[in-house]
PDB file of C-alpha atoms in Angstrom:
ATOM      1  CA  MET A   1       0.036   0.168   0.039  1.00 54.00           C
ATOM      2  CA  SER A   2       1.270   3.491  -1.115  1.00 62.00           C
ATOM      3  CA  GLU A   3       2.009   6.500   1.351  1.00 64.00           C
ATOM      4  CA  LEU A   4      -0.549   9.037   1.522  1.00 70.00           C
ATOM      5  CA  HIS A   5       0.068  12.746   1.761  1.00 74.00           C
ATOM      6  CA  GLY A   6      -0.438  13.941   5.536  1.00 84.00           C
ATOM      7  CA  HIS A   7      -2.415  17.022   5.391  1.00 93.00           C
ATOM      8  CA  TYR A   8      -1.088  18.405   8.841  1.00 96.00           C
ATOM      9  CA  VAL A   9      -3.857  21.522   8.166  1.00 97.00           C
ATOM     10  CA  PRO A  10      -6.634  19.412   7.205  1.00 96.00           C
ATOM     11  CA  LYS A  11      -8.624  20.406   3.762  1.00 96.00           C
ATOM     12  CA  GLY A  12     -12.213  20.567   5.664  1.00 97.00           C
ATOM     13  CA  TYR A  13     -10.850  23.146   7.802  1.00 98.00           C
ATOM     14  CA  LEU A  14      -9.006  25.050   5.206  1.00 98.00           C
ATOM     15  CA  ARG A  15     -12.262  25.116   3.264  1.00 97.00           C
ATOM     16  CA  PHE A  16     -13.505  27.724   5.703  1.00 97.00           C
ATOM     17  CA  PHE A  17     -10.996  30.219   4.364  1.00 98.00           C
ATOM     18  CA  THR A  18     -11.687  29.924   0.708  1.00 97.00           C
ATOM     19  CA  ALA A  19     -14.830  31.366  -1.139  1.00 94.00           C
ATOM     20  CA  ASP A  20     -15.219  28.432  -3.469  1.00 95.00           C
ATOM     21  CA  GLU A  21     -14.211  25.668  -0.938  1.00 93.00           C
ATOM     22  CA  GLU A  22     -11.425  24.951  -3.645  1.00 95.00           C
ATOM     23  CA  GLN A  23      -8.714  27.620  -4.090  1.00 97.00           C
ATOM     24  CA  ILE A  24      -7.474  29.564  -1.368  1.00 97.00           C
ATOM     25  CA  ASN A  25      -5.286  32.836  -1.125  1.00 97.00           C
ATOM     26  CA  TYR A  26      -1.906  32.586   0.561  1.00 97.00           C
ATOM     27  CA  ILE A  27       0.880  34.827   1.426  1.00 97.00           C
ATOM     28  CA  LYS A  28       4.099  33.585   1.053  1.00 96.00           C
ATOM     29  CA  LYS A  29       6.528  34.378   3.859  1.00 95.00           C
ATOM     30  CA  LYS A  30       9.597  34.133   2.232  1.00 94.00           C
ATOM     31  CA  ASP A  31       8.881  36.987  -0.229  1.00 96.00           C
ATOM     32  CA  ASN A  32       5.430  38.327   0.883  1.00 96.00           C
ATOM     33  CA  SER A  33       3.934  37.175  -2.625  1.00 96.00           C
ATOM     34  CA  VAL A  34       0.207  36.654  -2.506  1.00 96.00           C
ATOM     35  CA  SER A  35      -1.574  33.931  -4.892  1.00 96.00           C
ATOM     36  CA  HIS A  36      -4.045  31.460  -4.770  1.00 96.00           C
ATOM     37  CA  THR A  37      -4.105  27.514  -5.221  1.00 97.00           C
ATOM     38  CA  ASN A  38      -6.068  24.319  -4.513  1.00 97.00           C
ATOM     39  CA  ILE A  39      -6.526  23.271  -0.873  1.00 96.00           C
ATOM     40  CA  ARG A  40      -4.911  20.097  -1.806  1.00 94.00           C
ATOM     41  CA  ASN A  41      -1.493  21.774  -2.712  1.00 95.00           C
ATOM     42  CA  VAL A  42      -1.059  23.171   0.895  1.00 95.00           C
ATOM     43  CA  CYS A  43       0.035  22.188   4.364  1.00 96.00           C
ATOM     44  CA  SER A  44       0.718  18.532   3.523  1.00 94.00           C
ATOM     45  CA  ILE A  45       3.759  16.168   3.253  1.00 94.00           C
ATOM     46  CA  ASN A  46       3.969  12.774   1.400  1.00 92.00           C
ATOM     47  CA  GLY A  47       4.157   9.900   4.210  1.00 92.00           C
ATOM     48  CA  LEU A  48       3.972  12.408   7.221  1.00 94.00           C
ATOM     49  CA  TYR A  49       1.889  10.070   9.317  1.00 95.00           C
ATOM     50  CA  SER A  50       2.930   6.858   7.413  1.00 93.00           C
ATOM     51  CA  LEU A  51       4.154   3.920   9.465  1.00 92.00           C
ATOM     52  CA  ALA A  52       7.276   2.752   9.033  1.00 90.00           C
ATOM     53  CA  PRO A  53       7.662  -0.956   7.269  1.00 86.00           C
ATOM     54  CA  GLU A  54       9.018  -2.447  10.389  1.00 85.00           C
ATOM     55  CA  THR A  55       6.159  -1.085  12.446  1.00 86.00           C
ATOM     56  CA  VAL A  56       3.624  -2.753   9.849  1.00 86.00           C
ATOM     57  CA  GLN A  57       5.381  -5.980   9.838  1.00 83.00           C
ATOM     58  CA  LYS A  58       5.510  -6.378  13.799  1.00 79.00           C
ATOM     59  CA  THR A  59       1.792  -5.547  13.999  1.00 74.00           C
ATOM     60  CA  GLU A  60      -0.852  -7.693  12.908  1.00 72.00           C
ATOM     61  CA  GLY A  61      -3.764  -6.483  10.977  1.00 67.00           C
ATOM     62  CA  THR A  62      -1.793  -2.542  10.580  1.00 79.00           C
ATOM     63  CA  ASN A  63      -1.124  -0.900   7.409  1.00 86.00           C
ATOM     64  CA  VAL A  64       1.114   1.762   6.590  1.00 90.00           C
ATOM     65  CA  ASN A  65      -1.427   4.712   6.521  1.00 91.00           C
ATOM     66  CA  ALA A  66      -3.540   3.398   9.864  1.00 92.00           C
ATOM     67  CA  ILE A  67      -3.023   6.951  11.185  1.00 94.00           C
ATOM     68  CA  GLU A  68      -4.162   8.861   8.446  1.00 93.00           C
ATOM     69  CA  ASN A  69      -7.052   6.851   7.549  1.00 93.00           C
ATOM     70  CA  ASP A  70      -8.165   5.510  10.778  1.00 93.00           C
ATOM     71  CA  PHE A  71      -7.840   8.438  12.942  1.00 95.00           C
ATOM     72  CA  PHE A  72      -7.635  11.556  11.103  1.00 95.00           C
ATOM     73  CA  SER A  73      -9.944  10.894   7.571  1.00 94.00           C
ATOM     74  CA  ASP A  74     -12.307   8.701   9.149  1.00 94.00           C
ATOM     75  CA  SER A  75     -12.640  10.132  12.853  1.00 95.00           C
ATOM     76  CA  PHE A  76     -10.895  13.373  13.925  1.00 96.00           C
ATOM     77  CA  GLU A  77     -11.503  15.353  11.079  1.00 96.00           C
ATOM     78  CA  PRO A  78     -15.369  15.253  10.165  1.00 96.00           C
ATOM     79  CA  TYR A  79     -15.841  15.685  13.888  1.00 96.00           C
ATOM     80  CA  PHE A  80     -13.373  18.716  14.155  1.00 97.00           C
ATOM     81  CA  CYS A  81     -15.152  20.416  10.893  1.00 97.00           C
ATOM     82  CA  GLY A  82     -18.631  19.577  12.493  1.00 97.00           C
ATOM     83  CA  LEU A  83     -17.629  21.464  15.725  1.00 96.00           C
ATOM     84  CA  ILE A  84     -16.474  24.398  13.930  1.00 97.00           C
ATOM     85  CA  ARG A  85     -19.561  24.803  11.934  1.00 97.00           C
ATOM     86  CA  GLN A  86     -21.686  24.478  15.254  1.00 96.00           C
ATOM     87  CA  LEU A  87     -19.344  27.084  16.595  1.00 96.00           C
ATOM     88  CA  HIS A  88     -19.836  29.247  13.473  1.00 96.00           C
ATOM     89  CA  GLU A  89     -23.537  28.835  14.023  1.00 95.00           C
ATOM     90  CA  ILE A  90     -23.364  30.343  17.331  1.00 93.00           C
ATOM     91  CA  LYS A  91     -21.495  32.975  16.097  1.00 94.00           C
ATOM     92  CA  GLU A  92     -23.942  33.756  13.899  1.00 93.00           C
ATOM     93  CA  TYR A  93     -26.772  33.489  16.371  1.00 91.00           C
ATOM     94  CA  SER A  94     -24.819  35.978  18.676  1.00 88.00           C
ATOM     95  CA  LEU A  95     -24.060  38.512  16.127  1.00 87.00           C
ATOM     96  CA  LYS A  96     -27.921  38.377  14.766  1.00 86.00           C
ATOM     97  CA  GLN A  97     -29.209  39.079  18.016  1.00 82.00           C
ATOM     98  CA  ASN A  98     -26.825  41.514  18.889  1.00 76.00           C
ATOM     99  CA  HIS A  99     -25.697  40.193  22.167  1.00 74.00           C
ATOM    100  CA  LYS A 100     -23.133  38.123  23.813  1.00 79.00           C
ATOM    101  CA  VAL A 101     -23.329  34.502  23.674  1.00 85.00           C
ATOM    102  CA  CYS A 102     -21.696  32.375  26.523  1.00 88.00           C
ATOM    103  CA  ILE A 103     -20.939  28.264  26.300  1.00 89.00           C
ATOM    104  CA  PRO A 104     -21.386  26.203  29.057  1.00 89.00           C
ATOM    105  CA  ASP A 105     -17.679  25.312  30.747  1.00 88.00           C
ATOM    106  CA  SER A 106     -19.072  21.780  30.175  1.00 90.00           C
ATOM    107  CA  ASP A 107     -18.364  22.579  26.246  1.00 93.00           C
ATOM    108  CA  LYS A 108     -14.612  23.399  26.948  1.00 95.00           C
ATOM    109  CA  PRO A 109     -13.044  19.583  26.809  1.00 96.00           C
ATOM    110  CA  ILE A 110     -14.471  19.002  23.591  1.00 96.00           C
ATOM    111  CA  ILE A 111     -13.390  22.106  21.673  1.00 97.00           C
ATOM    112  CA  ALA A 112      -9.959  21.849  23.700  1.00 97.00           C
ATOM    113  CA  PHE A 113      -9.337  18.051  22.433  1.00 97.00           C
ATOM    114  CA  CYS A 114      -9.917  19.437  18.897  1.00 97.00           C
ATOM    115  CA  LEU A 115      -7.379  22.380  19.487  1.00 97.00           C
ATOM    116  CA  ALA A 116      -4.924  20.172  21.144  1.00 97.00           C
ATOM    117  CA  VAL A 117      -4.841  17.279  18.215  1.00 97.00           C
ATOM    118  CA  GLN A 118      -4.702  20.077  15.716  1.00 97.00           C
ATOM    119  CA  TYR A 119      -1.363  21.422  17.803  1.00 96.00           C
ATOM    120  CA  PHE A 120       0.274  18.184  18.179  1.00 96.00           C
ATOM    121  CA  ARG A 121      -0.178  16.948  14.609  1.00 96.00           C
ATOM    122  CA  HIS A 122       2.126  19.205  13.661  1.00 96.00           C
ATOM    123  CA  PRO A 123       5.442  18.295  11.453  1.00 95.00           C
ATOM    124  CA  VAL A 124       7.303  20.547  13.808  1.00 93.00           C
ATOM    125  CA  ILE A 125       6.027  18.576  16.699  1.00 92.00           C
ATOM    126  CA  GLN A 126       6.922  15.083  15.224  1.00 92.00           C
ATOM    127  CA  GLU A 127      10.533  16.295  14.472  1.00 92.00           C
ATOM    128  CA  GLN A 128      11.015  17.701  17.991  1.00 89.00           C
ATOM    129  CA  LEU A 129       9.855  14.620  19.300  1.00 88.00           C
ATOM    130  CA  ALA A 130      12.211  12.537  17.237  1.00 87.00           C
ATOM    131  CA  LYS A 131      15.350  14.559  18.311  1.00 87.00           C
ATOM    132  CA  LEU A 132      14.417  14.206  21.617  1.00 83.00           C
ATOM    133  CA  ALA A 133      13.879  10.348  21.757  1.00 81.00           C
ATOM    134  CA  THR A 134      16.761   9.833  19.388  1.00 81.00           C
ATOM    135  CA  LEU A 135      18.877  12.146  22.009  1.00 83.00           C
ATOM    136  CA  SER A 136      17.633   9.887  24.795  1.00 80.00           C
ATOM    137  CA  PHE A 137      17.874   6.619  23.673  1.00 73.00           C
ATOM    138  CA  THR A 138      21.518   7.489  22.169  1.00 80.00           C
ATOM    139  CA  GLN A 139      22.557   8.737  25.931  1.00 85.00           C
ATOM    140  CA  MET A 140      21.242   5.280  27.086  1.00 85.00           C
ATOM    141  CA  LEU A 141      23.063   3.542  24.958  1.00 82.00           C
ATOM    142  CA  GLU A 142      26.325   5.075  25.714  1.00 84.00           C
ATOM    143  CA  VAL A 143      25.684   4.046  29.134  1.00 87.00           C
ATOM    144  CA  PHE A 144      24.606   0.530  28.516  1.00 83.00           C
ATOM    145  CA  LYS A 145      28.113  -0.125  26.684  1.00 82.00           C
ATOM    146  CA  ARG A 146      29.973   1.468  29.181  1.00 87.00           C
ATOM    147  CA  LEU A 147      28.566  -0.762  31.698  1.00 88.00           C
ATOM    148  CA  VAL A 148      28.955  -4.034  29.491  1.00 86.00           C
ATOM    149  CA  ALA A 149      32.617  -3.005  28.854  1.00 85.00           C
ATOM    150  CA  ASN A 150      33.184  -2.698  32.754  1.00 89.00           C
ATOM    151  CA  ILE A 151      31.315  -6.127  33.485  1.00 89.00           C
ATOM    152  CA  GLU A 152      33.388  -7.963  30.314  1.00 86.00           C
ATOM    153  CA  HIS A 153      36.422  -5.986  30.997  1.00 87.00           C
ATOM    154  CA  ASP A 154      36.510  -5.205  27.201  1.00 86.00           C
ATOM    155  CA  LYS A 155      37.036  -1.731  25.978  1.00 86.00           C
ATOM    156  CA  ARG A 156      35.585  -2.510  22.738  1.00 86.00           C
ATOM    157  CA  TYR A 157      32.095  -2.641  23.781  1.00 81.00           C
ATOM    158  CA  GLU A 158      32.387   0.785  24.149  1.00 84.00           C
ATOM    159  CA  GLU A 159      33.654   1.292  20.664  1.00 84.00           C
ATOM    160  CA  LEU A 160      30.316  -0.369  19.077  1.00 83.00           C
ATOM    161  CA  THR A 161      28.316   1.699  16.772  1.00 82.00           C
ATOM    162  CA  ILE A 162      24.677   0.928  17.278  1.00 78.00           C
ATOM    163  CA  SER A 163      22.227   3.428  15.385  1.00 75.00           C
ATOM    164  CA  VAL A 164      18.908   4.716  16.831  1.00 72.00           C
ATOM    165  CA  VAL A 165      16.163   4.341  14.096  1.00 75.00           C
ATOM    166  CA  THR A 166      12.571   5.890  15.405  1.00 83.00           C
ATOM    167  CA  ASP A 167       9.262   5.867  13.576  1.00 91.00           C
ATOM    168  CA  LYS A 168       8.348   9.259  13.689  1.00 93.00           C
ATOM    169  CA  ALA A 169       4.750   8.847  12.932  1.00 93.00           C
ATOM    170  CA  LEU A 170       4.035   6.396  15.471  1.00 92.00           C
ATOM    171  CA  LEU A 171       6.157   8.217  17.950  1.00 92.00           C
ATOM    172  CA  GLN A 172       4.266  11.376  17.431  1.00 94.00           C
ATOM    173  CA  PHE A 173       0.970   9.272  17.870  1.00 95.00           C
ATOM    174  CA  THR A 174       1.772   7.458  20.827  1.00 94.00           C
ATOM    175  CA  HIS A 175       3.246  10.322  22.792  1.00 92.00           C
ATOM    176  CA  THR A 176       0.877  12.761  22.089  1.00 94.00           C
ATOM    177  CA  PHE A 177      -2.636  12.733  20.400  1.00 95.00           C
ATOM    178  CA  GLY A 178      -2.825   8.822  20.431  1.00 95.00           C
ATOM    179  CA  ASP A 179      -2.378   8.659  24.151  1.00 95.00           C
ATOM    180  CA  ASP A 180      -5.231   9.074  26.251  1.00 96.00           C
ATOM    181  CA  ALA A 181      -3.983   9.642  29.517  1.00 96.00           C
ATOM    182  CA  PHE A 182      -1.698  12.595  28.098  1.00 94.00           C
ATOM    183  CA  MET A 183      -4.606  13.885  26.081  1.00 96.00           C
ATOM    184  CA  ASN A 184      -6.916  13.757  29.530  1.00 96.00           C
ATOM    185  CA  ARG A 185      -4.028  15.796  31.238  1.00 95.00           C
ATOM    186  CA  VAL A 186      -3.714  18.004  28.608  1.00 95.00           C
ATOM    187  CA  VAL A 187      -7.396  18.783  27.950  1.00 96.00           C
ATOM    188  CA  SER A 188      -7.936  19.425  31.514  1.00 96.00           C
ATOM    189  CA  ALA A 189      -4.973  21.871  31.670  1.00 94.00           C
ATOM    190  CA  LEU A 190      -6.464  23.856  28.928  1.00 96.00           C
ATOM    191  CA  ALA A 191     -10.084  23.758  30.243  1.00 95.00           C
ATOM    192  CA  ASN A 192      -8.866  24.956  33.652  1.00 95.00           C
ATOM    193  CA  ASN A 193      -5.913  26.728  33.392  1.00 94.00           C
ATOM    194  CA  PHE A 194      -7.089  29.457  30.474  1.00 96.00           C
ATOM    195  CA  TYR A 195      -9.781  31.798  30.206  1.00 96.00           C
ATOM    196  CA  TRP A 196     -11.420  31.501  27.016  1.00 97.00           C
ATOM    197  CA  SER A 197     -13.023  33.892  24.325  1.00 96.00           C
ATOM    198  CA  PHE A 198     -14.533  33.753  21.197  1.00 97.00           C
ATOM    199  CA  LEU A 199     -13.703  37.056  18.812  1.00 96.00           C
ATOM    200  CA  CYS A 200     -16.280  37.442  16.203  1.00 96.00           C
ATOM    201  CA  ASP A 201     -15.341  39.737  13.243  1.00 96.00           C
ATOM    202  CA  ILE A 202     -18.126  40.680  10.675  1.00 94.00           C
ATOM    203  CA  GLY A 203     -15.800  41.583   8.115  1.00 94.00           C
ATOM    204  CA  ASN A 204     -14.342  37.732   7.860  1.00 95.00           C
ATOM    205  CA  GLY A 205     -10.892  39.135   8.157  1.00 97.00           C
ATOM    206  CA  PHE A 206      -8.912  36.618  10.537  1.00 98.00           C
ATOM    207  CA  ILE A 207      -6.292  34.549   8.538  1.00 98.00           C
ATOM    208  CA  THR A 208      -4.878  31.384   9.461  1.00 98.00           C
ATOM    209  CA  SER A 209      -1.581  29.403   8.303  1.00 97.00           C
ATOM    210  CA  ASP A 210       0.600  26.456   8.084  1.00 97.00           C
ATOM    211  CA  LYS A 211       0.689  26.645  12.024  1.00 96.00           C
ATOM    212  CA  PRO A 212      -2.868  27.457  13.047  1.00 97.00           C
ATOM    213  CA  VAL A 213      -2.785  26.897  16.809  1.00 96.00           C
ATOM    214  CA  THR A 214      -0.160  29.523  18.352  1.00 94.00           C
ATOM    215  CA  VAL A 215       1.180  29.833  21.418  1.00 93.00           C
ATOM    216  CA  GLU A 216       2.763  33.285  22.646  1.00 92.00           C
ATOM    217  CA  CYS A 217       4.610  32.937  25.756  1.00 89.00           C
ATOM    218  CA  PHE A 218       5.309  36.255  27.644  1.00 87.00           C
ATOM    219  CA  ASP A 219       7.731  34.797  30.356  1.00 83.00           C
ATOM    220  CA  PRO A 220      11.201  33.325  28.610  1.00 79.00           C
ATOM    221  CA  ASN A 221      11.664  30.996  32.005  1.00 78.00           C
ATOM    222  CA  ALA A 222       8.256  29.070  31.648  1.00 74.00           C
ATOM    223  CA  ALA A 223       8.319  25.687  31.692  1.00 70.00           C
ATOM    224  CA  TRP A 224       7.608  23.493  28.692  1.00 67.00           C
ATOM    225  CA  GLU A 225       4.526  21.881  29.913  1.00 70.00           C
ATOM    226  CA  ASN A 226       2.614  19.473  27.723  1.00 68.00           C
ATOM    227  CA  VAL A 227       5.029  19.818  24.441  1.00 73.00           C
ATOM    228  CA  GLY A 228       4.359  23.535  25.200  1.00 78.00           C
ATOM    229  CA  LEU A 229       0.539  23.852  24.970  1.00 85.00           C
ATOM    230  CA  ASN A 230       0.150  24.712  28.859  1.00 78.00           C
ATOM    231  CA  MET A 231       2.389  27.126  29.737  1.00 81.00           C
ATOM    232  CA  LYS A 232       2.524  29.684  32.520  1.00 86.00           C
ATOM    233  CA  SER A 233       2.059  33.304  30.925  1.00 89.00           C
ATOM    234  CA  SER A 234       0.836  32.134  27.919  1.00 92.00           C
ATOM    235  CA  ILE A 235      -1.609  33.077  25.252  1.00 95.00           C
ATOM    236  CA  ILE A 236      -3.071  30.346  22.885  1.00 96.00           C
ATOM    237  CA  SER A 237      -4.953  31.633  19.705  1.00 97.00           C
ATOM    238  CA  PHE A 238      -6.896  29.314  16.893  1.00 98.00           C
ATOM    239  CA  PRO A 239      -8.933  30.994  14.119  1.00 98.00           C
ATOM    240  CA  LEU A 240     -11.772  28.560  13.498  1.00 98.00           C
ATOM    241  CA  THR A 241     -13.282  30.594  10.747  1.00 98.00           C
ATOM    242  CA  PRO A 242     -12.503  33.688   8.924  1.00 98.00           C
ATOM    243  CA  GLY A 243     -14.996  35.477  11.215  1.00 97.00           C
ATOM    244  CA  LEU A 244     -14.186  33.473  14.523  1.00 98.00           C
ATOM    245  CA  LEU A 245     -11.166  33.195  16.594  1.00 98.00           C
ATOM    246  CA  LEU A 246     -10.551  31.136  19.589  1.00 98.00           C
ATOM    247  CA  VAL A 247      -8.204  32.932  21.901  1.00 98.00           C
ATOM    248  CA  LEU A 248      -7.179  31.176  25.601  1.00 97.00           C
ATOM    249  CA  SER A 249      -5.472  33.571  28.005  1.00 96.00           C
ATOM    250  CA  GLU A 250      -3.356  31.790  31.102  1.00 95.00           C
ATOM    251  CA  LYS A 251      -5.429  32.622  34.261  1.00 95.00           C
ATOM    252  CA  GLU A 252      -2.490  33.852  36.687  1.00 94.00           C
ATOM    253  CA  THR A 253      -1.214  35.797  34.270  1.00 94.00           C
ATOM    254  CA  PHE A 254      -4.205  37.556  32.611  1.00 95.00           C
ATOM    255  CA  PRO A 255      -6.840  37.802  35.367  1.00 95.00           C
ATOM    256  CA  ALA A 256      -8.913  40.345  33.736  1.00 94.00           C
ATOM    257  CA  SER A 257      -9.757  37.753  30.842  1.00 94.00           C
ATOM    258  CA  ILE A 258     -12.317  36.536  33.252  1.00 93.00           C
ATOM    259  CA  ASN A 259     -14.573  39.045  32.122  1.00 92.00           C
ATOM    260  CA  ASP A 260     -14.820  37.471  28.435  1.00 92.00           C
ATOM    261  CA  ASP A 261     -14.526  33.892  29.565  1.00 93.00           C
ATOM    262  CA  CYS A 262     -16.702  31.536  27.393  1.00 93.00           C
ATOM    263  CA  ILE A 263     -18.440  34.288  25.609  1.00 93.00           C
ATOM    264  CA  PHE A 264     -18.690  35.168  21.810  1.00 95.00           C
ATOM    265  CA  LYS A 265     -17.916  39.089  21.751  1.00 93.00           C
ATOM    266  CA  LEU A 266     -17.335  41.130  18.567  1.00 94.00           C
ATOM    267  CA  ALA A 267     -13.625  41.825  17.844  1.00 95.00           C
ATOM    268  CA  THR A 268     -12.244  45.241  17.574  1.00 96.00           C
ATOM    269  CA  ASN A 269     -10.289  46.165  14.107  1.00 96.00           C
ATOM    270  CA  GLU A 270      -7.296  46.271  16.443  1.00 96.00           C
ATOM    271  CA  ASP A 271      -8.105  42.706  17.794  1.00 96.00           C
ATOM    272  CA  VAL A 272      -8.007  41.283  14.048  1.00 97.00           C
ATOM    273  CA  ILE A 273      -4.751  43.182  12.748  1.00 97.00           C
ATOM    274  CA  TYR A 274      -2.839  41.872  16.010  1.00 96.00           C
ATOM    275  CA  TYR A 275      -3.956  38.375  15.858  1.00 97.00           C
ATOM    276  CA  ASN A 276      -3.390  38.202  12.090  1.00 97.00           C
ATOM    277  CA  TRP A 277      -0.021  39.752  12.918  1.00 96.00           C
ATOM    278  CA  VAL A 278       0.713  36.917  15.422  1.00 95.00           C
ATOM    279  CA  ARG A 279      -0.391  34.093  12.695  1.00 96.00           C
ATOM    280  CA  TYR A 280       1.955  35.921  10.561  1.00 96.00           C
ATOM    281  CA  ARG A 281       4.923  36.049  12.349  1.00 94.00           C
ATOM    282  CA  LEU A 282       4.888  32.279  13.888  1.00 94.00           C
ATOM    283  CA  ALA A 283       3.837  30.611  10.573  1.00 96.00           C
ATOM    284  CA  GLU A 284       6.271  28.526   8.938  1.00 95.00           C
ATOM    285  CA  ARG A 285       5.875  29.357   5.403  1.00 96.00           C
ATOM    286  CA  PHE A 286       2.542  30.475   4.175  1.00 97.00           C
ATOM    287  CA  VAL A 287      -0.627  32.063   5.887  1.00 97.00           C
ATOM    288  CA  PHE A 288      -4.300  32.062   4.519  1.00 98.00           C
ATOM    289  CA  GLY A 289      -7.261  34.185   4.344  1.00 96.00           C
ATOM    290  CA  LEU A 290     -10.273  35.527   2.098  1.00 96.00           C
ATOM    291  CA  ASP A 291      -8.434  38.846   1.520  1.00 95.00           C
ATOM    292  CA  ALA A 292      -4.691  37.932   1.763  1.00 94.00           C
ATOM    293  CA  GLU A 293      -3.835  41.401   0.186  1.00 95.00           C
ATOM    294  CA  GLN A 294      -5.509  43.609   2.557  1.00 95.00           C
ATOM    295  CA  ALA A 295      -4.214  41.080   5.404  1.00 95.00           C
ATOM    296  CA  LEU A 296      -0.608  41.938   4.298  1.00 94.00           C
ATOM    297  CA  HIS A 297      -0.951  45.416   4.133  1.00 95.00           C
ATOM    298  CA  ASN A 298      -2.396  45.497   7.786  1.00 95.00           C
ATOM    299  CA  ILE A 299       0.439  43.096   9.078  1.00 94.00           C
ATOM    300  CA  ILE A 300       3.253  45.043   7.451  1.00 93.00           C
ATOM    301  CA  ASP A 301       1.957  48.399   8.607  1.00 93.00           C
ATOM    302  CA  TYR A 302       1.235  46.833  12.022  1.00 92.00           C
ATOM    303  CA  ASP A 303       4.647  45.444  12.091  1.00 88.00           C
ATOM    304  CA  SER A 304       6.697  48.502  11.234  1.00 86.00           C
ATOM    305  CA  HIS A 305       5.537  50.282  14.592  1.00 81.00           C
ATOM    306  CA  GLN A 306       6.888  47.344  16.679  1.00 76.00           C
ATOM    307  CA  ASP A 307      10.118  48.108  18.343  1.00 65.00           C
ATOM    308  CA  ASN A 308      10.334  45.310  20.630  1.00 57.00           C
ATOM    309  CA  ILE A 309       8.380  41.888  20.445  1.00 57.00           C
ATOM    310  CA  ASP A 310       7.871  40.977  24.171  1.00 58.00           C
ATOM    311  CA  SER A 311       6.534  37.336  23.386  1.00 54.00           C
ATOM    312  CA  TYR A 312       8.441  34.235  21.675  1.00 49.00           C
ATOM    313  CA  GLU A 313       7.268  30.890  20.565  1.00 53.00           C
ATOM    314  CA  TYR A 314       8.916  28.105  22.637  1.00 45.00           C
ATOM    315  CA  GLN A 315      11.318  25.741  20.558  1.00 43.00           C
ATOM    316  CA  ALA A 316      12.527  22.414  21.911  1.00 37.00           C
TER     317      ALA A 316
END
């Protein structure tokens, strides 16, 4: 069975940021050029979630595309996109009735799970986990070789060359979104340690990117908890549609955000420009939006007035 292209930003999600559900406008960060392409051509890597042949051989009934097909395409992504549609309908109702709508706390875990999966499925997370695992196993092997050399009184054991090979897709799955215990901790942390607000934009001006879930940390000494998704002094933002942005503000650092907890409220023009600037600054290569040219103009103008950036994105 051939490997599939792994879309780390789902096509179903990207469709919310298109005018015709197929062609998406984008800004290329490298040169700030603006163009458009089919959603199938962006945010994908061949074999990203494909299991290694050795893993498939050792696991009866498993195929190379089990994660891509069984977890993402058949389960998570339809549910995820359905949830966004529900939140969009709540937003539309809020704007139509011209009053703030509040979701119950009981809805937070469901949304938090989808946000966390989208964050953890990114190839940057996969590479970080693979590097950490390779480093850890390499250090363990060095200790083991020295131990055997001492026991056998033979220094040649220390000179043995042993390579470490990891199944990146399996490692990412079993240590993040495929680990129920880990995900329960993450969901609980997001639901309980952050205030949530839903910013609504009548002009559908929010953009997204090839890294849609962003974590801004305002404390350079903050611990890297839950692979960076539960850090002190952080704000997490996630554009759900061009007209709806989810913002999570860590409670201890941003206590005033309690006033907007779980509320759908109208975004200001400054809100839209700021969070688009954040999306652009923390994107890998591309950002996407209905009016990419206007978004780029606002981002460049906003950036020209920023002397110091007091937040950063943690890199493992």
